[in-house]
Amino acid sequence: MRPAQVTTWLDSGNTRNAGMDIYVGNLPYSTTDDDLRGLFAAHGEVASARVVIDRMTGRSKGFGFVEMADRAQAQQAIDALNGYDIEGRKLRINESQPKPREERGGGGGGGGFRGRDRGGDRGGSRW
C-alpha cells in the first residue's frame, strides 16, 4: 500500500480489530510473564505479555504490558480485570498510551556569562 492508501484504510475504521496494547498496573511482584499471559488468555488471543523488570535489582517493578490481537477482546479483558484482586492487590488496567515524545533540544545550558572576577585571583594582590 502507498501512504495515501494506508491513511484511507486507517481512516475508514479498519483499526477496530487491529489489536490493543494494555497497561497492567499494581501487579504482585511475584507475577511472571506467563502468569500475565494466562490471566488475559481467558479473554482472547494474547500476542505478547511482559512484566517490566528493574535492571538494577532484577525484580518486577509491579507493572507490565499485554498486547491482544483483537481490540474487542482487549476491551472485554480490561472491563473484566480492572480492579481484579490478586494476592491482595487490585489491578489497574487500561489501554496503554504511548509516551509523549519530547522535543530534544541541543545539549544542556552549559555556561553563559561568567563575569570578570571569576578566576584564580580572589581578592587582589597579596604582595
GROMACS .gro file of C-alpha atoms in nm:
model
  127
    1MET     CA    1   0.000   0.000   0.000
    2ARG     CA    2   0.111   0.351  -0.071
    3PRO     CA    3   0.096   0.609   0.213
    4ALA     CA    4  -0.229   0.761   0.080
    5GLN     CA    5  -0.389   0.416   0.068
    6VAL     CA    6  -0.277   0.336   0.422
    7THR     CA    7  -0.425   0.662   0.552
    8THR     CA    8  -0.753   0.591   0.372
    9TRP     CA    9  -0.758   0.235   0.508
   10LEU     CA   10  -0.696   0.358   0.865
   11ASP     CA   11  -0.948   0.642   0.837
   12SER     CA   12  -1.218   0.402   0.717
   13GLY     CA   13  -1.227   0.236   1.061
   14ASN     CA   14  -1.025  -0.073   0.976
   15THR     CA   15  -0.829  -0.047   1.300
   16ARG     CA   16  -1.121  -0.151   1.520
   17ASN     CA   17  -1.000  -0.512   1.531
   18ALA     CA   18  -0.631  -0.436   1.484
   19GLY     CA   19  -0.546  -0.517   1.845
   20MET     CA   20  -0.456  -0.318   2.152
   21ASP     CA   21  -0.168  -0.267   2.393
   22ILE     CA   22  -0.283  -0.281   2.755
   23TYR     CA   23  -0.114  -0.138   3.064
   24VAL     CA   24  -0.146  -0.359   3.374
   25GLY     CA   25  -0.053  -0.187   3.700
   26ASN     CA   26  -0.032  -0.283   4.067
   27LEU     CA   27   0.083  -0.637   3.988
   28PRO     CA   28   0.216  -0.851   4.272
   29TYR     CA   29   0.596  -0.852   4.250
   30SER     CA   30   0.591  -1.231   4.208
   31THR     CA   31   0.395  -1.213   3.879
   32THR     CA   32   0.572  -1.360   3.575
   33ASP     CA   33   0.519  -1.305   3.203
   34ASP     CA   34   0.343  -1.643   3.186
   35ASP     CA   35   0.113  -1.550   3.476
   36LEU     CA   36   0.017  -1.230   3.297
   37ARG     CA   37  -0.042  -1.413   2.969
   38GLY     CA   38  -0.261  -1.671   3.142
   39LEU     CA   39  -0.471  -1.405   3.312
   40PHE     CA   40  -0.556  -1.239   2.981
   41ALA     CA   41  -0.578  -1.556   2.767
   42ALA     CA   42  -0.919  -1.632   2.919
   43HIS     CA   43  -1.049  -1.324   2.735
   44GLY     CA   44  -0.893  -1.372   2.391
   45GLU     CA   45  -0.575  -1.417   2.192
   46VAL     CA   46  -0.270  -1.271   2.364
   47ALA     CA   47   0.003  -1.165   2.119
   48SER     CA   48   0.254  -1.082   2.396
   49ALA     CA   49   0.275  -1.026   2.770
   50ARG     CA   50   0.565  -0.889   2.969
   51VAL     CA   51   0.623  -0.779   3.325
   52VAL     CA   52   0.864  -0.484   3.348
   53ILE     CA   53   1.179  -0.574   3.540
   54ASP     CA   54   1.413  -0.333   3.718
   55ARG     CA   55   1.756  -0.367   3.553
   56MET     CA   56   1.945  -0.294   3.873
   57THR     CA   57   1.766  -0.537   4.106
   58GLY     CA   58   1.626  -0.792   3.860
   59ARG     CA   59   1.289  -0.764   4.038
   60SER     CA   60   0.949  -0.678   3.896
   61LYS     CA   61   0.851  -0.311   3.902
   62GLY     CA   62   0.489  -0.412   3.967
   63PHE     CA   63   0.350  -0.336   3.623
   64GLY     CA   64   0.351  -0.480   3.274
   65PHE     CA   65   0.203  -0.472   2.927
   66VAL     CA   66  -0.017  -0.711   2.734
   67GLU     CA   67  -0.079  -0.696   2.361
   68MET     CA   68  -0.402  -0.856   2.247
   69ALA     CA   69  -0.467  -0.939   1.883
   70ASP     CA   70  -0.830  -0.825   1.879
   71ARG     CA   71  -0.942  -0.484   2.004
   72ALA     CA   72  -1.288  -0.603   2.112
   73GLN     CA   73  -1.140  -0.889   2.315
   74ALA     CA   74  -0.888  -0.649   2.468
   75GLN     CA   75  -1.167  -0.416   2.580
   76GLN     CA   76  -1.355  -0.713   2.725
   77ALA     CA   77  -1.041  -0.813   2.920
   78ILE     CA   78  -0.999  -0.457   3.052
   79ASP     CA   79  -1.362  -0.446   3.164
   80ALA     CA   80  -1.337  -0.786   3.333
   81LEU     CA   81  -0.997  -0.749   3.500
   82ASN     CA   82  -0.971  -0.384   3.605
   83GLY     CA   83  -0.993  -0.391   3.985
   84TYR     CA   84  -0.943  -0.769   3.994
   85ASP     CA   85  -0.773  -0.876   4.318
   86ILE     CA   86  -0.453  -1.082   4.302
   87GLU     CA   87  -0.268  -1.151   4.627
   88GLY     CA   88  -0.442  -0.857   4.794
   89ARG     CA   89  -0.359  -0.613   4.514
   90LYS     CA   90  -0.630  -0.463   4.293
   91LEU     CA   91  -0.511  -0.449   3.934
   92ARG     CA   92  -0.526  -0.120   3.744
   93ILE     CA   93  -0.580  -0.196   3.378
   94ASN     CA   94  -0.635   0.036   3.084
   95GLU     CA   95  -0.535   0.089   2.724
   96SER     CA   96  -0.167   0.172   2.705
   97GLN     CA   97  -0.100   0.529   2.596
   98PRO     CA   98   0.222   0.596   2.407
   99LYS     CA   99   0.472   0.806   2.596
  100PRO     CA  100   0.468   1.160   2.459
  101ARG     CA  101   0.784   1.234   2.266
  102GLU     CA  102   0.954   1.542   2.396
  103GLU     CA  103   1.143   1.768   2.165
  104ARG     CA  104   1.509   1.718   2.225
  105GLY     CA  105   1.695   2.045   2.236
  106GLY     CA  106   2.062   2.077   2.176
  107GLY     CA  107   2.269   1.998   2.485
  108GLY     CA  108   2.235   2.139   2.835
  109GLY     CA  109   2.276   2.504   2.917
  110GLY     CA  110   2.644   2.479   2.995
  111GLY     CA  111   2.796   2.814   3.075
  112GLY     CA  112   2.681   3.158   2.999
  113PHE     CA  113   2.831   3.489   3.113
  114ARG     CA  114   3.079   3.439   3.393
  115GLY     CA  115   3.195   3.790   3.466
  116ARG     CA  116   3.545   3.926   3.509
  117ASP     CA  117   3.602   3.843   3.872
  118ARG     CA  118   3.577   3.467   3.821
  119GLY     CA  119   3.910   3.305   3.832
  120GLY     CA  120   4.205   3.220   4.047
  121ASP     CA  121   4.272   3.568   4.183
  122ARG     CA  122   4.013   3.622   4.454
  123GLY     CA  123   4.096   3.939   4.631
  124GLY     CA  124   4.365   4.149   4.489
  125SER     CA  125   4.737   4.113   4.513
  126ARG     CA  126   4.887   3.982   4.834
  127TRP     CA  127   5.233   4.116   4.754
   0.00000   0.00000   0.00000
